């Protein structure tokens, strides 16, 4: 779904979302798998009935656990739990395909909030655009990846947050079987499994401990992944009651920028910068490679 | 390797029918959650979800039918912004109904599907080892804090009051 510059010789990677969606949704009859949808309904009902829980840590710091965390964790548990035989790999594939369509609804809601607050978006234009450059901070993780024993994989791992558009860019540049692509695939898979839950807790903690501007939290939640964006907005909305439409507007717009501007920052700034850092740091702090030999 | 690359299919009438049915199922579940969690009236939030679903449908359809390499996310965003733009004739109706659908209700349902879908990557995830997990966690934190801190500095520098 990202816009990635087309290369004539390689027309395969630029629509990874779309192809996935198309295959699962358009060819099969995903709605017929009613048990999947009934299960989701049950998860949602359970989650909404439990509601938002606050767990106090110290006097004025509390961790907020929202229904969205229950549904994502329960969804994973339902897939993994052996007694639940009706949620298997097939249902997971349908859920994944359906999710690509449902991202649209989420984006539409955020877009309506953005439209409503369009004047605010123009007023905050500089902050919205410059914070996209803040995503370059991932490159700071490169030395740690090198110290942990990664080699060229580290370039793929730390140039960006490693979501679908970033995977496509790295695969396009280095080739499917390159160490760089292995690195970005690793980040992609781990981010898929723990990213959403992790960012929700990260944001909850940050809201308690970091005295940043509410709009800064809102803008930062647009990390370029719809599910992480969604998980990051939840606690932010809960922390600043009364600012819902502004927070939704900034979060949605910033995620949109991450998709359309962010990808060019990755291509033209982040990847060259990561490579430079790698060439400079690797001889100094690189460890023996932990990757299996033989595929270079 | 994750199965990112599949063959593409052409969208048939049957496919559009599938989209509509899926969006209807999604809307029903969201409206129920929205009612339980936030007590929004069922009818108004269902119309709200209908509007959002139509925007989505238009976006995903245009991505495939128009000869530009533009993501549906962009189409959907532009439609949403234009329909709600102050002064547009659609603005008050769209805002009224859509405001009855809480963002978090949508997110809660969406993430249930994400949770089930990500189970598929579980075995690959387990095979990756703690080092890669450490790097992933740091990368996500760096992206978030990088953006938050830059945004904060710019907001403070341009004198935006912390409401």
XYZ file of C-alpha atoms in Angstrom:
459
model
C 0.000 0.000 0.000
C 2.966 2.273 0.145
C 4.142 4.178 -2.831
C 7.433 2.792 -3.775
C 9.273 3.935 -6.859
C 8.651 1.467 -9.624
C 11.459 -0.441 -11.153
C 10.643 -1.968 -14.465
C 12.559 -5.160 -13.917
C 11.027 -5.925 -10.563
C 7.316 -5.399 -10.404
C 6.780 -7.754 -7.531
C 7.416 -5.992 -4.310
C 5.638 -2.706 -4.508
C 2.181 -3.945 -3.607
C 2.784 -6.521 -0.957
C -0.245 -5.491 1.059
C -2.506 -5.441 -1.914
C -1.464 -8.766 -3.310
C -1.930 -10.393 0.043
C -5.355 -8.851 0.451
C -6.379 -9.736 -3.063
C -5.404 -13.347 -2.783
C -7.106 -13.986 0.516
C -10.125 -11.778 0.121
C -11.067 -11.730 -3.490
C -10.490 -15.344 -4.439
C -11.828 -17.076 -1.371
C -15.039 -16.234 0.445
C -13.657 -14.871 3.690
C -17.048 -13.953 5.132
C -18.093 -17.584 4.984
C -15.730 -18.396 7.814
C -18.320 -17.217 10.283
C -16.591 -18.803 13.272
C -13.667 -16.421 12.870
C -15.957 -13.396 12.921
C -18.085 -14.766 15.768
C -14.859 -15.341 17.720
C -13.809 -11.750 17.081
C -17.228 -10.563 18.240
C -16.874 -12.584 21.441
C -13.363 -11.192 22.031
C -14.647 -7.652 21.527
C -17.597 -8.171 23.874
C -15.299 -9.619 26.558
C -12.838 -6.748 26.087
C -15.465 -4.016 26.238
C -17.113 -5.575 29.292
C -13.810 -5.671 31.183
C -13.209 -2.102 30.066
C -10.204 0.108 30.726
C -8.278 -0.837 33.847
C -5.824 1.380 35.684
C -3.058 -0.287 37.646
C -1.379 2.213 39.971
C 2.386 1.847 40.307
C 3.242 4.807 42.452
C 1.169 7.676 43.790
C 0.535 9.486 40.523
C 1.762 6.976 37.942
C -0.626 4.326 36.673
C -0.508 1.864 33.810
C -3.664 1.991 31.728
C -4.696 -1.276 30.105
C -7.297 -0.744 27.414
C -9.730 -3.119 25.691
C -7.551 -3.050 22.567
C -4.814 -4.884 24.487
C -7.233 -7.596 25.596
C -8.441 -8.267 22.060
C -4.957 -8.467 20.549
C -3.616 -10.713 23.314
C -6.735 -12.890 23.378
C -6.633 -13.149 19.589
C -3.078 -14.480 19.747
C -3.979 -16.797 22.637
C -6.972 -18.161 20.719
C -4.716 -18.925 17.766
C -2.084 -20.626 19.898
C -4.383 -22.472 22.330
C -4.730 -26.106 21.330
C -8.347 -26.659 22.500
C -9.564 -23.911 20.177
C -9.651 -25.885 16.969
C -11.648 -23.441 14.865
C -8.947 -20.726 14.837
C -6.102 -22.178 12.791
C -3.627 -21.080 10.173
C -6.369 -20.750 7.579
C -8.356 -18.389 9.796
C -5.197 -16.450 10.587
C -4.621 -15.913 6.877
C -8.186 -14.734 6.428
C -7.860 -12.470 9.457
C -4.649 -11.057 8.004
C -6.279 -10.407 4.649
C -9.400 -8.911 6.219
C -7.210 -6.713 8.395
C -5.692 -5.120 5.292
C -9.189 -4.027 4.286
C -10.150 -2.923 7.793
C -7.085 -0.663 7.959
C -9.090 1.419 5.486
C -11.894 2.005 7.981
C -9.379 3.056 10.609
C -7.672 5.412 8.159
C -11.063 6.798 7.092
C -11.994 7.627 10.688
C -8.626 9.346 11.242
C -9.038 11.205 7.937
C -12.460 12.522 8.979
C -10.872 13.799 12.201
C -8.078 15.373 10.154
C -10.582 17.033 7.818
C -12.485 18.431 10.758
C -9.294 19.909 12.231
C -7.613 20.801 8.960
C -6.753 24.337 10.143
C -4.834 22.853 13.089
C -2.893 20.613 10.746
C -1.787 23.612 8.717
C -0.861 25.513 11.876
C 1.210 22.571 13.121
C 2.698 21.874 9.700
C 6.361 22.385 10.674
C 6.145 20.071 13.675
C 4.270 17.427 11.679
C 6.801 17.406 8.884
C 9.950 17.683 10.970
C 8.923 14.891 13.341
C 9.100 12.538 10.357
C 12.867 13.124 10.490
C 12.759 11.995 14.112
C 12.176 8.464 12.843
C 15.832 8.509 11.751
C 16.627 7.857 15.409
C 16.378 4.134 14.630
C 19.911 4.409 13.209
C 21.146 4.996 16.768
C 20.357 1.334 17.420
C 22.939 0.275 14.799
C 25.912 0.164 17.222
C 23.908 -2.027 19.594
C 22.989 -4.378 16.754
C 26.708 -4.578 15.839
C 27.683 -5.278 19.444
C 25.104 -8.071 19.507
C 26.929 -9.690 16.586
C 24.873 -8.679 13.565
C 26.700 -7.784 10.339
C 25.003 -6.463 7.193
C 21.719 -7.613 8.728
C 22.024 -4.590 10.975
C 21.609 -2.258 7.985
C 18.242 -3.822 7.226
C 17.286 -3.868 10.870
C 17.979 -0.315 11.911
C 17.263 1.872 8.881
C 13.577 2.146 9.801
C 10.796 0.561 11.808
C 10.706 -2.328 9.332
C 7.050 -2.433 8.353
C 5.700 -3.497 4.969
C 6.797 -0.457 2.929
C 10.271 -0.598 4.484
C 10.556 -4.317 3.793
C 9.705 -3.615 0.174
C 12.341 -0.885 -0.075
C 15.093 -3.028 1.443
C 14.217 -6.096 -0.655
C 14.120 -3.897 -3.725
C 17.533 -2.426 -3.015
C 19.496 -5.410 -1.721
C 17.673 -8.416 -3.153
C 15.493 -11.017 -1.497
C 18.326 -13.256 -0.253
C 20.685 -10.562 1.011
C 21.683 -10.261 4.674
C 20.080 -6.803 4.708
C 16.748 -8.341 3.712
C 17.127 -11.056 6.354
C 17.561 -8.266 8.875
C 14.479 -6.337 7.846
C 12.408 -9.555 7.711
C 13.441 -10.304 11.291
C 12.307 -6.861 12.427
C 9.112 -7.264 10.418
C 8.187 -10.603 12.002
C 9.067 -9.599 15.547
C 7.330 -6.262 15.078
C 4.246 -8.103 13.829
C 4.100 -10.282 16.915
C 5.162 -7.976 19.719
C 5.205 -4.490 18.163
C 1.593 -3.574 18.827
C 1.601 -4.742 22.431
C 5.046 -3.291 23.080
C 4.219 0.166 21.731
C 1.051 0.303 23.776
C 3.033 -0.216 26.981
C 5.828 2.058 25.800
C 3.339 4.875 25.200
C 1.563 4.268 28.505
C 4.845 4.517 30.402
C 6.060 7.519 28.417
C 2.826 9.413 29.081
C 3.452 8.986 32.797
C 7.148 9.803 32.850
C 7.868 12.179 29.951
C 6.618 15.746 30.204
C 6.131 16.220 26.466
C 3.484 18.238 24.634
C 0.219 16.267 24.132
C 0.410 16.945 20.397
C 3.967 15.551 20.347
C 2.667 12.246 21.712
C -0.108 12.299 19.137
C 2.255 12.953 16.233
C 4.777 10.369 17.428
C 2.137 7.634 17.372
C 2.137 7.819 13.573
C 5.020 5.397 13.222
C 4.034 4.108 9.794
C 2.174 0.981 10.843
C -1.596 1.103 11.131
C -1.804 -1.361 14.003
C 1.021 0.235 15.997
C -0.490 3.647 15.259
C -3.818 2.405 16.603
C -2.249 0.876 19.694
C -0.286 4.052 20.418
C -3.288 6.372 20.056
C -5.342 4.481 22.665
C -3.397 5.441 25.792
C -2.737 8.929 24.383
C -6.469 9.584 24.008
C -7.048 8.296 27.527
C -4.304 10.525 28.959
C -5.609 13.786 27.510
C -9.397 13.813 27.792
C -10.975 16.682 25.880
C -8.342 16.663 23.134
C -9.727 13.634 21.270
C -10.291 15.218 17.876
C -6.919 17.008 17.860
C -5.046 13.877 18.895
C -6.849 11.789 16.272
C -6.173 14.424 13.634
C -2.430 14.639 14.379
C -1.978 10.909 14.842
C -3.783 10.120 11.622
C -2.054 12.793 9.605
C 1.357 11.896 10.945
C 0.803 8.227 10.102
C -0.224 9.274 6.622
C 2.976 11.320 6.316
C 4.964 8.315 7.507
C 3.454 6.309 4.674
C 3.924 8.796 1.868
C 6.834 11.057 2.914
C 8.498 8.682 5.347
C 9.241 6.143 2.666
C 11.286 8.683 0.694
C 13.151 9.675 3.841
C 14.022 5.993 4.224
C 15.140 5.649 0.608
C 17.117 8.864 0.275
C 18.323 9.567 3.821
C 17.971 6.650 6.230
C 19.437 3.828 4.132
C 22.499 5.796 2.882
C 23.083 7.088 6.409
C 22.778 3.601 7.917
C 25.282 2.289 5.369
C 27.751 5.087 6.172
C 27.403 4.425 9.897
C 27.883 0.718 9.267
C 31.040 1.174 7.204
C 32.458 3.456 9.853
C 31.477 1.484 12.941
C 31.692 -2.112 11.785
C 35.536 -2.308 11.704
C 35.627 -0.675 15.135
C 33.002 -2.547 17.136
C 31.834 -5.416 14.881
C 31.820 -8.844 16.515
C 32.155 -12.240 14.883
C 29.057 -12.838 12.847
C 26.342 -14.857 14.556
C 24.628 -15.575 11.269
C 25.126 -18.961 9.668
C 27.990 -19.015 7.192
C 27.618 -20.132 3.621
C 25.023 -17.850 2.162
C 27.324 -14.996 1.311
C 10.792 -15.923 5.153
C 7.370 -14.360 5.560
C 5.094 -14.928 2.618
C 4.971 -11.348 1.514
C 4.822 -11.869 -2.163
C 1.811 -13.530 -3.665
C 0.389 -13.414 -7.145
C -2.042 -10.607 -7.734
C -5.636 -11.172 -8.734
C -8.011 -9.075 -10.712
C -10.959 -7.680 -8.853
C -14.201 -9.220 -9.978
C -17.768 -8.352 -9.043
C -17.503 -11.305 -6.711
C -14.472 -9.659 -5.084
C -16.286 -6.393 -4.511
C -19.165 -8.378 -3.013
C -16.639 -9.982 -0.636
C -15.324 -6.565 0.365
C -18.824 -5.289 1.071
C -19.734 -8.326 3.165
C -16.498 -8.146 5.143
C -16.970 -4.445 5.810
C -20.549 -5.149 6.926
C -19.363 -7.832 9.358
C -16.674 -5.470 10.635
C -19.245 -2.683 11.045
C -21.654 -4.875 12.995
C -18.946 -6.035 15.408
C -17.635 -2.479 15.835
C -21.111 -1.074 16.481
C -21.756 -3.696 19.170
C -18.403 -2.929 20.841
C -19.055 0.778 20.467
C -22.402 0.364 22.213
C -21.018 -1.754 25.056
C -17.950 0.415 25.640
C -19.228 3.915 24.991
C -23.055 3.680 24.946
C -23.356 5.337 21.545
C -26.780 4.793 19.923
C -26.728 1.737 17.672
C -28.379 3.382 14.683
C -26.166 6.476 14.547
C -22.949 4.523 14.945
C -24.047 2.010 12.304
C -24.620 4.842 9.827
C -21.205 6.208 10.849
C -19.575 2.862 10.106
C -21.481 2.767 6.819
C -19.929 6.088 5.794
C -16.439 4.929 6.794
C -16.957 1.637 4.938
C -18.032 3.449 1.776
C -14.918 5.632 1.911
C -12.800 2.497 2.353
C -14.544 0.722 -0.503
C -14.022 3.670 -2.818
C -10.351 3.822 -1.817
C -9.505 0.157 -2.294
C -11.469 0.073 -5.547
C -9.704 3.106 -6.969
C -6.292 1.770 -6.005
C -6.935 -1.176 -8.315
C -8.838 0.468 -11.128
C -7.038 3.732 -11.663
C -3.815 3.425 -13.593
C -1.690 5.197 -10.980
C 0.630 3.557 -8.517
C -1.099 5.190 -5.554
C -1.927 3.426 -2.335
C -5.532 3.107 -1.158
C -4.446 4.737 2.112
C -3.941 7.975 0.213
C -7.300 7.796 -1.582
C -9.107 6.986 1.657
C -7.358 9.807 3.510
C -8.184 12.341 0.810
C -11.862 11.273 0.706
C -12.148 11.396 4.483
C -10.511 14.816 4.726
C -12.568 16.283 1.864
C -15.904 14.923 3.135
C -15.287 16.362 6.596
C -13.667 19.603 5.393
C -15.329 22.584 7.101
C -17.672 24.178 4.592
C -18.282 21.083 2.518
C -22.007 20.294 2.222
C -21.294 16.765 3.453
C -19.315 17.944 6.434
C -22.017 18.230 9.116
C -23.752 14.927 8.260
C -20.470 13.008 8.055
C -19.170 14.514 11.289
C -22.431 13.825 13.131
C -22.576 10.125 12.325
C -18.843 9.414 12.320
C -18.435 11.079 15.713
C -20.707 8.350 17.096
C -18.071 5.774 16.196
C -15.232 5.949 18.697
C -11.803 5.464 17.157
C -11.000 3.052 19.976
C -14.008 0.865 19.131
C -12.662 0.452 15.607
C -9.160 -0.165 16.945
C -10.368 -2.813 19.404
C -12.036 -4.862 16.667
C -9.193 -4.278 14.216
C -6.629 -5.484 16.734
C -8.621 -8.666 17.413
C -8.056 -9.572 13.764
C -4.421 -8.486 14.063
C -4.015 -10.741 17.112
C -5.388 -13.785 15.292
C -3.452 -12.936 12.120
C -0.133 -12.520 13.890
C -0.425 -16.003 15.377
C 0.646 -17.186 11.934
C 4.076 -15.604 12.436
C 4.519 -17.151 15.874
C 6.812 -20.031 14.842
C 9.034 -17.756 12.763
C 9.061 -15.356 15.686
C 10.234 -18.025 18.129
C 13.035 -19.052 15.765
C 14.553 -15.569 15.633
C 16.315 -15.412 18.966
C 16.605 -12.822 21.688
C 19.171 -10.611 19.947
C 16.774 -9.754 17.150
C 14.017 -9.122 19.697
C 16.256 -6.685 21.572
C 17.023 -4.819 18.341
C 13.335 -4.699 17.326
C 12.223 -3.321 20.659
C 14.936 -0.661 20.546
C 14.087 0.261 16.953
C 10.404 0.759 17.799
C 11.277 2.809 20.874
C 13.765 4.901 18.874
C 11.209 5.659 16.155
C 8.632 6.694 18.724
C 10.926 8.802 20.896
C 12.716 10.304 17.912
C 9.442 11.608 16.528
C 8.048 12.623 19.923
C 11.127 14.602 20.897
C 11.493 16.378 17.538
C 7.756 17.207 17.568
C 8.000 18.494 21.129
C 10.991 20.727 20.355
C 9.301 22.186 17.266
C 5.999 22.733 19.107
C 7.726 24.500 21.973
C 9.950 26.512 19.608
C 6.938 27.680 17.595
C 5.140 28.596 20.792
C 2.225 26.166 20.726
C 0.694 26.245 24.199
C 0.535 22.900 25.993
C -3.243 22.874 26.227
